[in-house]
Amino acid sequence: MADTHHQEQNRQLHPELPQVIVLKSPPVFRQFEDHFSSRFHLLKAWESELPQDQYLATYAQSAQAILCFGSGPRISADIIRQLPSLRLVVTTSAGLNHIDLSECRARGIAVANAGDVFSADCADYAVGLLIDVLRKISASDRYVRNGNWAILGDFGLGSKLGSKRVGIVGLGKIGLEVAKRLEAFGCSISYNSRKKKEHVAYPFYANVCELAADMEVLIICCGLTEQTRHMIDRKVLLALGKEGVVVNIGRGAIINEKEMVQCLVQGEIGGAGLDVFENEPNVPKELFALDNVVLSPHLAVFTPESFEDLRDIMIGNLEAFFSNKPLLSLVADE
Ligand SMILES: O=CC(=O)O
Protein backbone atom coordinates (compact mmCIF):
# COMPACT_ATOMS: atom_id res chain seq x y z
CA MET A 1 0.00 0.00 0.00
CA ALA A 2 3.09 2.26 -0.11
CA ASP A 3 1.96 4.25 -3.17
CA THR A 4 -1.54 4.80 -1.86
CA HIS A 5 -0.04 5.97 1.39
CA HIS A 6 2.17 8.41 -0.51
CA GLN A 7 -0.84 9.78 -2.39
CA GLU A 8 -2.77 10.21 0.86
CA GLN A 9 0.20 12.13 2.33
CA ASN A 10 0.31 14.29 -0.81
CA ARG A 11 -3.40 15.07 -0.44
CA GLN A 12 -2.84 16.18 3.14
CA LEU A 13 0.11 18.34 2.05
CA HIS A 14 -1.87 20.00 -0.78
CA PRO A 15 -5.49 20.04 0.34
CA GLU A 16 -6.09 23.23 -1.63
CA LEU A 17 -5.23 21.82 -5.08
CA PRO A 18 -8.16 20.62 -7.18
CA GLN A 19 -8.24 16.87 -7.67
CA VAL A 20 -7.70 15.36 -11.11
CA ILE A 21 -7.92 11.60 -11.58
CA VAL A 22 -5.58 9.77 -13.94
CA LEU A 23 -6.36 6.07 -14.32
CA LYS A 24 -3.22 5.17 -16.21
CA SER A 25 -0.57 7.27 -17.90
CA PRO A 26 1.53 6.33 -20.92
CA PRO A 27 5.30 6.99 -20.68
CA VAL A 28 4.94 10.07 -22.91
CA PHE A 29 2.94 11.80 -20.15
CA ARG A 30 5.72 11.44 -17.60
CA GLN A 31 7.63 14.39 -19.09
CA PHE A 32 4.61 16.62 -18.33
CA GLU A 33 3.79 15.31 -14.94
CA ASP A 34 5.50 18.01 -12.88
CA HIS A 35 3.57 20.72 -14.70
CA PHE A 36 0.35 19.06 -13.62
CA SER A 37 1.34 18.14 -10.08
CA SER A 38 2.28 21.73 -9.26
CA ARG A 39 -1.25 22.87 -10.21
CA PHE A 40 -3.49 19.92 -9.43
CA HIS A 41 -3.62 17.11 -6.96
CA LEU A 42 -3.21 14.16 -9.33
CA LEU A 43 -4.95 11.02 -8.12
CA LYS A 44 -2.77 8.40 -9.78
CA ALA A 45 -4.90 5.30 -9.77
CA TRP A 46 -2.24 3.34 -11.66
CA GLU A 47 0.31 3.77 -8.88
CA SER A 48 -1.96 2.30 -6.25
CA GLU A 49 -1.91 -1.33 -5.26
CA LEU A 50 -5.67 -1.16 -4.70
CA PRO A 51 -7.87 -2.54 -7.47
CA GLN A 52 -9.16 0.37 -9.57
CA ASP A 53 -12.77 0.14 -8.27
CA GLN A 54 -11.59 0.25 -4.70
CA TYR A 55 -9.18 3.09 -5.41
CA LEU A 56 -11.93 5.19 -6.97
CA ALA A 57 -14.33 4.41 -4.11
CA THR A 58 -11.72 5.35 -1.51
CA TYR A 59 -9.94 8.38 -3.02
CA ALA A 60 -11.87 9.80 -5.96
CA GLN A 61 -15.43 10.36 -4.75
CA SER A 62 -15.14 14.14 -4.71
CA ALA A 63 -12.89 14.47 -7.78
CA GLN A 64 -14.50 16.59 -10.48
CA ALA A 65 -12.09 16.06 -13.37
CA ILE A 66 -10.43 13.11 -15.08
CA LEU A 67 -7.47 13.31 -17.43
CA CYS A 68 -7.30 10.49 -19.96
CA PHE A 69 -5.34 9.35 -22.96
CA GLY A 70 -6.47 8.13 -26.37
CA SER A 71 -4.40 5.02 -25.72
CA GLY A 72 -6.76 3.99 -22.89
CA PRO A 73 -8.14 2.83 -20.62
CA ARG A 74 -11.63 3.51 -21.94
CA ILE A 75 -13.71 6.03 -20.00
CA SER A 76 -16.71 3.73 -19.87
CA ALA A 77 -20.16 4.29 -18.39
CA ASP A 78 -19.07 1.99 -15.58
CA ILE A 79 -16.08 4.17 -14.65
CA ILE A 80 -18.14 7.34 -14.99
CA ARG A 81 -20.76 5.94 -12.60
CA GLN A 82 -18.05 5.24 -10.03
CA LEU A 83 -17.18 8.95 -10.00
CA PRO A 84 -20.24 10.76 -8.67
CA SER A 85 -18.63 14.23 -8.63
CA LEU A 86 -17.19 14.01 -12.15
CA ARG A 87 -17.95 17.10 -14.27
CA LEU A 88 -15.10 17.15 -16.79
CA VAL A 89 -13.20 14.66 -18.98
CA VAL A 90 -10.01 16.02 -20.58
CA THR A 91 -8.45 13.79 -23.20
CA THR A 92 -5.03 14.19 -24.81
CA SER A 93 -6.36 12.92 -28.14
CA ALA A 94 -8.31 14.44 -30.99
CA GLY A 95 -10.36 11.22 -31.27
CA LEU A 96 -13.11 10.54 -28.74
CA ASN A 97 -14.01 6.91 -29.37
CA HIS A 98 -12.50 5.83 -26.03
CA ILE A 99 -15.01 7.96 -24.10
CA ASP A 100 -18.65 7.02 -23.53
CA LEU A 101 -19.99 10.33 -24.81
CA SER A 102 -23.66 9.49 -24.30
CA GLU A 103 -23.05 8.72 -20.63
CA CYS A 104 -21.17 12.04 -20.31
CA ARG A 105 -24.05 13.83 -22.02
CA ALA A 106 -26.63 12.17 -19.77
CA ARG A 107 -24.71 13.22 -16.67
CA GLY A 108 -23.87 16.76 -17.81
CA ILE A 109 -20.14 15.99 -17.93
CA ALA A 110 -18.17 18.26 -20.28
CA VAL A 111 -15.50 16.77 -22.57
CA ALA A 112 -12.43 18.64 -23.83
CA ASN A 113 -9.98 17.18 -26.34
CA ALA A 114 -6.65 18.13 -27.92
CA GLY A 115 -8.44 20.69 -30.10
CA ASP A 116 -6.33 21.81 -33.01
CA VAL A 117 -2.97 20.86 -31.51
CA PHE A 118 -2.37 17.83 -33.73
CA SER A 119 -4.11 18.91 -36.91
CA ALA A 120 -1.00 20.08 -38.77
CA ASP A 121 1.09 17.03 -37.79
CA CYS A 122 -1.71 14.67 -38.71
CA ALA A 123 -2.34 16.36 -42.05
CA ASP A 124 1.39 16.31 -42.90
CA TYR A 125 1.41 12.61 -42.18
CA ALA A 126 -1.65 11.89 -44.33
CA VAL A 127 0.00 13.68 -47.25
CA GLY A 128 3.24 11.81 -46.53
CA LEU A 129 1.45 8.45 -46.66
CA LEU A 130 -0.26 9.41 -49.90
CA ILE A 131 2.95 10.51 -51.59
CA ASP A 132 4.66 7.36 -50.34
CA VAL A 133 1.97 5.09 -51.82
CA LEU A 134 1.77 6.98 -55.12
CA ARG A 135 5.51 7.44 -55.65
CA LYS A 136 6.49 4.12 -53.97
CA ILE A 137 9.05 5.70 -51.66
CA SER A 138 9.09 2.97 -48.97
CA ALA A 139 8.96 0.23 -51.60
CA SER A 140 11.86 1.72 -53.56
CA ASP A 141 13.83 2.14 -50.33
CA ARG A 142 13.41 -1.60 -49.74
CA TYR A 143 14.41 -2.23 -53.36
CA VAL A 144 17.69 -0.38 -52.95
CA ARG A 145 18.48 -1.83 -49.52
CA ASN A 146 17.86 -5.36 -50.77
CA GLY A 147 20.42 -4.83 -53.53
CA ASN A 148 17.79 -5.22 -56.27
CA TRP A 149 18.73 -2.06 -58.17
CA ALA A 150 22.05 -3.51 -59.27
CA ILE A 151 20.55 -6.94 -60.01
CA LEU A 152 17.15 -6.13 -61.50
CA GLY A 153 17.61 -2.59 -62.83
CA ASP A 154 15.26 0.36 -62.42
CA PHE A 155 12.26 0.17 -60.12
CA GLY A 156 8.86 0.83 -61.77
CA LEU A 157 7.59 4.40 -61.92
CA GLY A 158 5.01 5.68 -59.47
CA SER A 159 1.97 7.84 -60.12
CA LYS A 160 1.77 11.67 -60.11
CA LEU A 161 0.23 13.46 -57.11
CA GLY A 162 -0.61 16.75 -58.84
CA SER A 163 -4.06 16.85 -60.47
CA LYS A 164 -5.34 13.82 -58.54
CA ARG A 165 -9.00 13.95 -57.54
CA VAL A 166 -8.96 13.55 -53.76
CA GLY A 167 -12.01 12.84 -51.60
CA ILE A 168 -11.68 13.76 -47.94
CA VAL A 169 -13.95 11.84 -45.60
CA GLY A 170 -14.51 14.06 -42.56
CA LEU A 171 -13.76 17.72 -43.20
CA GLY A 172 -13.01 18.74 -39.61
CA LYS A 173 -9.85 20.50 -38.49
CA ILE A 174 -7.56 17.74 -39.74
CA GLY A 175 -9.46 17.21 -42.98
CA LEU A 176 -9.29 20.92 -43.78
CA GLU A 177 -5.52 20.94 -43.19
CA VAL A 178 -5.14 17.94 -45.53
CA ALA A 179 -7.24 19.73 -48.15
CA LYS A 180 -5.14 22.90 -47.87
CA ARG A 181 -1.91 20.95 -48.38
CA LEU A 182 -3.18 18.89 -51.30
CA GLU A 183 -4.61 21.93 -53.06
CA ALA A 184 -1.10 23.36 -52.98
CA PHE A 185 0.09 20.17 -54.73
CA GLY A 186 -2.46 20.79 -57.50
CA CYS A 187 -5.02 18.16 -56.44
CA SER A 188 -8.75 18.83 -56.73
CA ILE A 189 -10.61 18.32 -53.47
CA SER A 190 -14.12 17.06 -52.72
CA TYR A 191 -15.46 15.87 -49.40
CA ASN A 192 -18.01 13.87 -47.48
CA SER A 193 -19.12 14.71 -43.96
CA ARG A 194 -22.25 14.54 -41.83
CA LYS A 195 -23.39 17.90 -43.14
CA LYS A 196 -22.41 20.22 -45.94
CA LYS A 197 -20.09 22.90 -44.52
CA GLU A 198 -21.11 26.50 -44.94
CA HIS A 199 -18.22 28.63 -46.22
CA VAL A 200 -16.45 25.64 -47.84
CA ALA A 201 -16.27 25.77 -51.62
CA TYR A 202 -15.10 22.16 -52.20
CA PRO A 203 -17.82 19.96 -53.75
CA PHE A 204 -19.80 18.09 -51.07
CA TYR A 205 -20.97 14.49 -51.45
CA ALA A 206 -23.62 13.32 -49.00
CA ASN A 207 -22.93 9.74 -50.10
CA VAL A 208 -19.45 8.33 -49.52
CA CYS A 209 -19.86 5.70 -52.25
CA GLU A 210 -20.62 8.40 -54.83
CA LEU A 211 -17.59 10.34 -53.59
CA ALA A 212 -15.39 7.24 -54.01
CA ALA A 213 -16.72 6.62 -57.52
CA ASP A 214 -15.65 10.11 -58.64
CA MET A 215 -12.26 10.17 -56.86
CA GLU A 216 -8.82 8.65 -57.36
CA VAL A 217 -7.89 8.96 -53.68
CA LEU A 218 -9.90 8.76 -50.44
CA ILE A 219 -8.40 10.15 -47.23
CA ILE A 220 -10.17 9.14 -44.05
CA CYS A 221 -10.03 11.97 -41.52
CA CYS A 222 -13.29 11.53 -39.57
CA GLY A 223 -13.82 10.25 -36.05
CA LEU A 224 -14.99 6.74 -35.21
CA THR A 225 -18.64 6.65 -34.15
CA GLU A 226 -21.44 4.12 -34.51
CA GLN A 227 -22.32 5.91 -37.78
CA THR A 228 -18.80 5.76 -39.24
CA ARG A 229 -17.84 2.22 -38.12
CA HIS A 230 -17.15 0.17 -41.29
CA MET A 231 -18.45 3.05 -43.41
CA ILE A 232 -15.65 2.33 -45.90
CA ASP A 233 -16.59 -1.16 -46.97
CA ARG A 234 -16.08 -3.32 -50.06
CA LYS A 235 -18.75 -1.42 -51.98
CA VAL A 236 -17.02 1.94 -51.38
CA LEU A 237 -13.60 0.48 -52.20
CA LEU A 238 -14.84 -1.08 -55.43
CA ALA A 239 -16.31 2.30 -56.35
CA LEU A 240 -12.86 3.85 -55.76
CA GLY A 241 -11.54 1.35 -58.28
CA LYS A 242 -8.43 -0.50 -59.38
CA GLU A 243 -6.15 2.54 -59.43
CA GLY A 244 -7.69 4.13 -56.34
CA VAL A 245 -5.72 4.76 -53.16
CA VAL A 246 -7.12 4.92 -49.64
CA VAL A 247 -5.28 6.68 -46.78
CA ASN A 248 -6.48 6.27 -43.19
CA ILE A 249 -5.29 8.51 -40.35
CA GLY A 250 -8.68 8.40 -38.52
CA ARG A 251 -9.42 5.11 -36.78
CA GLY A 252 -8.94 1.60 -38.12
CA ALA A 253 -12.55 0.52 -37.69
CA ILE A 254 -13.87 3.27 -40.00
CA ILE A 255 -12.73 0.90 -42.76
CA ASN A 256 -13.97 -2.68 -42.85
CA GLU A 257 -10.43 -4.01 -42.58
CA LYS A 258 -11.19 -7.55 -43.69
CA GLU A 259 -12.85 -6.29 -46.87
CA MET A 260 -10.06 -3.78 -47.52
CA VAL A 261 -7.40 -6.50 -47.18
CA GLN A 262 -9.35 -8.65 -49.64
CA CYS A 263 -9.61 -5.76 -52.12
CA LEU A 264 -5.87 -5.08 -51.82
CA VAL A 265 -4.84 -8.71 -52.17
CA GLN A 266 -7.08 -9.16 -55.22
CA GLY A 267 -5.88 -5.93 -56.83
CA GLU A 268 -9.36 -4.37 -56.66
CA ILE A 269 -7.91 -1.10 -55.37
CA GLY A 270 -4.57 0.44 -56.22
CA GLY A 271 -2.99 0.89 -52.80
CA ALA A 272 -3.30 2.06 -49.21
CA GLY A 273 -1.48 4.22 -46.68
CA LEU A 274 -2.53 3.11 -43.19
CA ASP A 275 -1.62 4.62 -39.86
CA VAL A 276 -4.50 3.01 -37.95
CA PHE A 277 -5.93 -0.50 -37.73
CA GLU A 278 -8.98 -2.23 -36.31
CA ASN A 279 -7.15 -4.23 -33.67
CA GLU A 280 -3.94 -2.32 -32.88
CA PRO A 281 -1.16 -3.26 -32.54
CA ASN A 282 -2.17 -6.24 -34.70
CA VAL A 283 -1.88 -5.62 -38.42
CA PRO A 284 -3.26 -8.12 -40.96
CA LYS A 285 -0.27 -10.18 -42.10
CA GLU A 286 -1.49 -10.27 -45.72
CA LEU A 287 -0.54 -6.59 -45.99
CA PHE A 288 3.14 -7.24 -45.26
CA ALA A 289 3.70 -8.73 -48.70
CA LEU A 290 2.13 -5.83 -50.60
CA ASP A 291 4.46 -3.13 -51.95
CA ASN A 292 1.51 -0.84 -52.74
CA VAL A 293 0.64 -0.59 -49.04
CA VAL A 294 2.45 1.69 -46.59
CA LEU A 295 2.02 0.78 -42.92
CA SER A 296 2.66 2.89 -39.86
CA PRO A 297 2.05 2.30 -36.12
CA HIS A 298 -0.54 4.99 -35.26
CA LEU A 299 1.88 7.87 -35.04
CA ALA A 300 0.44 10.44 -37.43
CA VAL A 301 -0.89 12.24 -34.44
CA PHE A 302 2.00 14.28 -33.13
CA THR A 303 5.62 15.34 -33.07
CA PRO A 304 7.73 16.30 -30.04
CA GLU A 305 7.35 19.90 -31.23
CA SER A 306 3.60 19.70 -30.54
CA PHE A 307 3.93 18.27 -27.02
CA GLU A 308 4.16 21.63 -25.29
CA ASP A 309 1.03 22.82 -27.05
CA LEU A 310 -0.72 19.65 -25.95
CA ARG A 311 0.41 20.14 -22.35
CA ASP A 312 -0.73 23.77 -22.40
CA ILE A 313 -4.18 23.01 -23.77
CA MET A 314 -4.77 20.24 -21.23
CA ILE A 315 -3.67 22.45 -18.34
CA GLY A 316 -5.62 25.38 -19.82
CA ASN A 317 -8.81 23.28 -19.94
CA LEU A 318 -8.42 22.10 -16.36
CA GLU A 319 -7.62 25.58 -15.07
CA ALA A 320 -10.55 27.09 -16.96
CA PHE A 321 -12.87 24.44 -15.52
CA PHE A 322 -11.73 24.94 -11.94
CA SER A 323 -12.11 28.72 -12.26
CA ASN A 324 -15.51 28.56 -13.98
CA LYS A 325 -14.23 29.91 -17.28
CA PRO A 326 -15.09 28.58 -20.77
CA LEU A 327 -13.07 25.51 -21.77
CA LEU A 328 -10.44 26.00 -24.48
CA SER A 329 -11.41 22.98 -26.56
CA LEU A 330 -14.85 21.90 -25.47
CA VAL A 331 -16.17 19.07 -27.62
CA ALA A 332 -19.42 20.36 -29.06
CA ASP A 333 -22.50 18.29 -28.34
CA GLU A 334 -23.80 16.95 -31.64
O1 LIG B 1 -5.12 9.19 -32.72
C1 LIG B 1 -4.89 10.11 -32.03
C2 LIG B 1 -5.83 11.13 -31.61
O2 LIG B 1 -7.05 10.91 -31.72
O3 LIG B 1 -5.39 12.19 -31.13
Coordinates of C-alpha atoms and ligand atoms in Angstrom, one line a residue:
M1 CA 0.0 0.0 0.0
A2 CA 3.1 2.3 -0.1
D3 CA 2.0 4.3 -3.2
T4 CA -1.5 4.8 -1.9
H5 CA 0.0 6.0 1.4
H6 CA 2.2 8.4 -0.5
Q7 CA -0.8 9.8 -2.4
E8 CA -2.8 10.2 0.9
Q9 CA 0.2 12.1 2.3
N10 CA 0.3 14.3 -0.8
R11 CA -3.4 15.1 -0.4
Q12 CA -2.8 16.2 3.1
L13 CA 0.1 18.3 2.0
H14 CA -1.9 20.0 -0.8
P15 CA -5.5 20.0 0.3
E16 CA -6.1 23.2 -1.6
L17 CA -5.2 21.8 -5.1
P18 CA -8.2 20.6 -7.2
Q19 CA -8.2 16.9 -7.7
V20 CA -7.7 15.4 -11.1
I21 CA -7.9 11.6 -11.6
V22 CA -5.6 9.8 -13.9
L23 CA -6.4 6.1 -14.3
K24 CA -3.2 5.2 -16.2
S25 CA -0.6 7.3 -17.9
P26 CA 1.5 6.3 -20.9
P27 CA 5.3 7.0 -20.7
V28 CA 4.9 10.1 -22.9
F29 CA 2.9 11.8 -20.2
R30 CA 5.7 11.4 -17.6
Q31 CA 7.6 14.4 -19.1
F32 CA 4.6 16.6 -18.3
E33 CA 3.8 15.3 -14.9
D34 CA 5.5 18.0 -12.9
H35 CA 3.6 20.7 -14.7
F36 CA 0.3 19.1 -13.6
S37 CA 1.3 18.1 -10.1
S38 CA 2.3 21.7 -9.3
R39 CA -1.3 22.9 -10.2
F40 CA -3.5 19.9 -9.4
H41 CA -3.6 17.1 -7.0
L42 CA -3.2 14.2 -9.3
L43 CA -5.0 11.0 -8.1
K44 CA -2.8 8.4 -9.8
A45 CA -4.9 5.3 -9.8
W46 CA -2.2 3.3 -11.7
E47 CA 0.3 3.8 -8.9
S48 CA -2.0 2.3 -6.2
E49 CA -1.9 -1.3 -5.3
L50 CA -5.7 -1.2 -4.7
P51 CA -7.9 -2.5 -7.5
Q52 CA -9.2 0.4 -9.6
D53 CA -12.8 0.1 -8.3
Q54 CA -11.6 0.2 -4.7
Y55 CA -9.2 3.1 -5.4
L56 CA -11.9 5.2 -7.0
A57 CA -14.3 4.4 -4.1
T58 CA -11.7 5.3 -1.5
Y59 CA -9.9 8.4 -3.0
A60 CA -11.9 9.8 -6.0
Q61 CA -15.4 10.4 -4.7
S62 CA -15.1 14.1 -4.7
A63 CA -12.9 14.5 -7.8
Q64 CA -14.5 16.6 -10.5
A65 CA -12.1 16.1 -13.4
I66 CA -10.4 13.1 -15.1
L67 CA -7.5 13.3 -17.4
C68 CA -7.3 10.5 -20.0
F69 CA -5.3 9.3 -23.0
G70 CA -6.5 8.1 -26.4
S71 CA -4.4 5.0 -25.7
G72 CA -6.8 4.0 -22.9
P73 CA -8.1 2.8 -20.6
R74 CA -11.6 3.5 -21.9
I75 CA -13.7 6.0 -20.0
S76 CA -16.7 3.7 -19.9
A77 CA -20.2 4.3 -18.4
D78 CA -19.1 2.0 -15.6
I79 CA -16.1 4.2 -14.7
I80 CA -18.1 7.3 -15.0
R81 CA -20.8 5.9 -12.6
Q82 CA -18.1 5.2 -10.0
L83 CA -17.2 8.9 -10.0
P84 CA -20.2 10.8 -8.7
S85 CA -18.6 14.2 -8.6
L86 CA -17.2 14.0 -12.2
R87 CA -18.0 17.1 -14.3
L88 CA -15.1 17.1 -16.8
V89 CA -13.2 14.7 -19.0
V90 CA -10.0 16.0 -20.6
T91 CA -8.4 13.8 -23.2
T92 CA -5.0 14.2 -24.8
S93 CA -6.4 12.9 -28.1
A94 CA -8.3 14.4 -31.0
G95 CA -10.4 11.2 -31.3
L96 CA -13.1 10.5 -28.7
N97 CA -14.0 6.9 -29.4
H98 CA -12.5 5.8 -26.0
I99 CA -15.0 8.0 -24.1
D100 CA -18.6 7.0 -23.5
L101 CA -20.0 10.3 -24.8
S102 CA -23.7 9.5 -24.3
E103 CA -23.1 8.7 -20.6
C104 CA -21.2 12.0 -20.3
R105 CA -24.0 13.8 -22.0
A106 CA -26.6 12.2 -19.8
R107 CA -24.7 13.2 -16.7
G108 CA -23.9 16.8 -17.8
I109 CA -20.1 16.0 -17.9
A110 CA -18.2 18.3 -20.3
V111 CA -15.5 16.8 -22.6
A112 CA -12.4 18.6 -23.8
N113 CA -10.0 17.2 -26.3
A114 CA -6.6 18.1 -27.9
G115 CA -8.4 20.7 -30.1
D116 CA -6.3 21.8 -33.0
V117 CA -3.0 20.9 -31.5
F118 CA -2.4 17.8 -33.7
S119 CA -4.1 18.9 -36.9
A120 CA -1.0 20.1 -38.8
D121 CA 1.1 17.0 -37.8
C122 CA -1.7 14.7 -38.7
A123 CA -2.3 16.4 -42.1
D124 CA 1.4 16.3 -42.9
Y125 CA 1.4 12.6 -42.2
A126 CA -1.6 11.9 -44.3
V127 CA 0.0 13.7 -47.2
G128 CA 3.2 11.8 -46.5
L129 CA 1.5 8.5 -46.7
L130 CA -0.3 9.4 -49.9
I131 CA 2.9 10.5 -51.6
D132 CA 4.7 7.4 -50.3
V133 CA 2.0 5.1 -51.8
L134 CA 1.8 7.0 -55.1
R135 CA 5.5 7.4 -55.7
K136 CA 6.5 4.1 -54.0
I137 CA 9.0 5.7 -51.7
S138 CA 9.1 3.0 -49.0
A139 CA 9.0 0.2 -51.6
S140 CA 11.9 1.7 -53.6
D141 CA 13.8 2.1 -50.3
R142 CA 13.4 -1.6 -49.7
Y143 CA 14.4 -2.2 -53.4
V144 CA 17.7 -0.4 -52.9
R145 CA 18.5 -1.8 -49.5
N146 CA 17.9 -5.4 -50.8
G147 CA 20.4 -4.8 -53.5
N148 CA 17.8 -5.2 -56.3
W149 CA 18.7 -2.1 -58.2
A150 CA 22.1 -3.5 -59.3
I151 CA 20.5 -6.9 -60.0
L152 CA 17.1 -6.1 -61.5
G153 CA 17.6 -2.6 -62.8
D154 CA 15.3 0.4 -62.4
F155 CA 12.3 0.2 -60.1
G156 CA 8.9 0.8 -61.8
L157 CA 7.6 4.4 -61.9
G158 CA 5.0 5.7 -59.5
S159 CA 2.0 7.8 -60.1
K160 CA 1.8 11.7 -60.1
L161 CA 0.2 13.5 -57.1
G162 CA -0.6 16.7 -58.8
S163 CA -4.1 16.8 -60.5
K164 CA -5.3 13.8 -58.5
R165 CA -9.0 14.0 -57.5
V166 CA -9.0 13.6 -53.8
G167 CA -12.0 12.8 -51.6
I168 CA -11.7 13.8 -47.9
V169 CA -14.0 11.8 -45.6
G170 CA -14.5 14.1 -42.6
L171 CA -13.8 17.7 -43.2
G172 CA -13.0 18.7 -39.6
K173 CA -9.8 20.5 -38.5
I174 CA -7.6 17.7 -39.7
G175 CA -9.5 17.2 -43.0
L176 CA -9.3 20.9 -43.8
E177 CA -5.5 20.9 -43.2
V178 CA -5.1 17.9 -45.5
A179 CA -7.2 19.7 -48.2
K180 CA -5.1 22.9 -47.9
R181 CA -1.9 20.9 -48.4
L182 CA -3.2 18.9 -51.3
E183 CA -4.6 21.9 -53.1
A184 CA -1.1 23.4 -53.0
F185 CA 0.1 20.2 -54.7
G186 CA -2.5 20.8 -57.5
C187 CA -5.0 18.2 -56.4
S188 CA -8.8 18.8 -56.7
I189 CA -10.6 18.3 -53.5
S190 CA -14.1 17.1 -52.7
Y191 CA -15.5 15.9 -49.4
N192 CA -18.0 13.9 -47.5
S193 CA -19.1 14.7 -44.0
R194 CA -22.3 14.5 -41.8
K195 CA -23.4 17.9 -43.1
K196 CA -22.4 20.2 -45.9
K197 CA -20.1 22.9 -44.5
E198 CA -21.1 26.5 -44.9
H199 CA -18.2 28.6 -46.2
V200 CA -16.4 25.6 -47.8
A201 CA -16.3 25.8 -51.6
Y202 CA -15.1 22.2 -52.2
P203 CA -17.8 20.0 -53.7
F204 CA -19.8 18.1 -51.1
Y205 CA -21.0 14.5 -51.5
A206 CA -23.6 13.3 -49.0
N207 CA -22.9 9.7 -50.1
V208 CA -19.5 8.3 -49.5
C209 CA -19.9 5.7 -52.2
E210 CA -20.6 8.4 -54.8
L211 CA -17.6 10.3 -53.6
A212 CA -15.4 7.2 -54.0
A213 CA -16.7 6.6 -57.5
D214 CA -15.7 10.1 -58.6
M215 CA -12.3 10.2 -56.9
E216 CA -8.8 8.7 -57.4
V217 CA -7.9 9.0 -53.7
L218 CA -9.9 8.8 -50.4
I219 CA -8.4 10.2 -47.2
I220 CA -10.2 9.1 -44.0
C221 CA -10.0 12.0 -41.5
C222 CA -13.3 11.5 -39.6
G223 CA -13.8 10.3 -36.0
L224 CA -15.0 6.7 -35.2
T225 CA -18.6 6.6 -34.1
E226 CA -21.4 4.1 -34.5
Q227 CA -22.3 5.9 -37.8
T228 CA -18.8 5.8 -39.2
R229 CA -17.8 2.2 -38.1
H230 CA -17.2 0.2 -41.3
M231 CA -18.5 3.0 -43.4
I232 CA -15.6 2.3 -45.9
D233 CA -16.6 -1.2 -47.0
R234 CA -16.1 -3.3 -50.1
K235 CA -18.8 -1.4 -52.0
V236 CA -17.0 1.9 -51.4
L237 CA -13.6 0.5 -52.2
L238 CA -14.8 -1.1 -55.4
A239 CA -16.3 2.3 -56.4
L240 CA -12.9 3.8 -55.8
G241 CA -11.5 1.3 -58.3
K242 CA -8.4 -0.5 -59.4
E243 CA -6.2 2.5 -59.4
G244 CA -7.7 4.1 -56.3
V245 CA -5.7 4.8 -53.2
V246 CA -7.1 4.9 -49.6
V247 CA -5.3 6.7 -46.8
N248 CA -6.5 6.3 -43.2
I249 CA -5.3 8.5 -40.4
G250 CA -8.7 8.4 -38.5
R251 CA -9.4 5.1 -36.8
G252 CA -8.9 1.6 -38.1
A253 CA -12.6 0.5 -37.7
I254 CA -13.9 3.3 -40.0
I255 CA -12.7 0.9 -42.8
N256 CA -14.0 -2.7 -42.8
E257 CA -10.4 -4.0 -42.6
K258 CA -11.2 -7.6 -43.7
E259 CA -12.8 -6.3 -46.9
M260 CA -10.1 -3.8 -47.5
V261 CA -7.4 -6.5 -47.2
Q262 CA -9.4 -8.6 -49.6
C263 CA -9.6 -5.8 -52.1
L264 CA -5.9 -5.1 -51.8
V265 CA -4.8 -8.7 -52.2
Q266 CA -7.1 -9.2 -55.2
G267 CA -5.9 -5.9 -56.8
E268 CA -9.4 -4.4 -56.7
I269 CA -7.9 -1.1 -55.4
G270 CA -4.6 0.4 -56.2
G271 CA -3.0 0.9 -52.8
A272 CA -3.3 2.1 -49.2
G273 CA -1.5 4.2 -46.7
L274 CA -2.5 3.1 -43.2
D275 CA -1.6 4.6 -39.9
V276 CA -4.5 3.0 -37.9
F277 CA -5.9 -0.5 -37.7
E278 CA -9.0 -2.2 -36.3
N279 CA -7.2 -4.2 -33.7
E280 CA -3.9 -2.3 -32.9
P281 CA -1.2 -3.3 -32.5
N282 CA -2.2 -6.2 -34.7
V283 CA -1.9 -5.6 -38.4
P284 CA -3.3 -8.1 -41.0
K285 CA -0.3 -10.2 -42.1
E286 CA -1.5 -10.3 -45.7
L287 CA -0.5 -6.6 -46.0
F288 CA 3.1 -7.2 -45.3
A289 CA 3.7 -8.7 -48.7
L290 CA 2.1 -5.8 -50.6
D291 CA 4.5 -3.1 -52.0
N292 CA 1.5 -0.8 -52.7
V293 CA 0.6 -0.6 -49.0
V294 CA 2.4 1.7 -46.6
L295 CA 2.0 0.8 -42.9
S296 CA 2.7 2.9 -39.9
P297 CA 2.1 2.3 -36.1
H298 CA -0.5 5.0 -35.3
L299 CA 1.9 7.9 -35.0
A300 CA 0.4 10.4 -37.4
V301 CA -0.9 12.2 -34.4
F302 CA 2.0 14.3 -33.1
T303 CA 5.6 15.3 -33.1
P304 CA 7.7 16.3 -30.0
E305 CA 7.3 19.9 -31.2
S306 CA 3.6 19.7 -30.5
F307 CA 3.9 18.3 -27.0
E308 CA 4.2 21.6 -25.3
D309 CA 1.0 22.8 -27.1
L310 CA -0.7 19.7 -25.9
R311 CA 0.4 20.1 -22.3
D312 CA -0.7 23.8 -22.4
I313 CA -4.2 23.0 -23.8
M314 CA -4.8 20.2 -21.2
I315 CA -3.7 22.4 -18.3
G316 CA -5.6 25.4 -19.8
N317 CA -8.8 23.3 -19.9
L318 CA -8.4 22.1 -16.4
E319 CA -7.6 25.6 -15.1
A320 CA -10.6 27.1 -17.0
F321 CA -12.9 24.4 -15.5
F322 CA -11.7 24.9 -11.9
S323 CA -12.1 28.7 -12.3
N324 CA -15.5 28.6 -14.0
K325 CA -14.2 29.9 -17.3
P326 CA -15.1 28.6 -20.8
L327 CA -13.1 25.5 -21.8
L328 CA -10.4 26.0 -24.5
S329 CA -11.4 23.0 -26.6
L330 CA -14.9 21.9 -25.5
V331 CA -16.2 19.1 -27.6
A332 CA -19.4 20.4 -29.1
D333 CA -22.5 18.3 -28.3
E334 CA -23.8 17.0 -31.6
Ligands
LIG1 O1 -5.1 9.2 -32.7 C1 -4.9 10.1 -32.0 C2 -5.8 11.1 -31.6 O2 -7.0 10.9 -31.7 O3 -5.4 12.2 -31.1

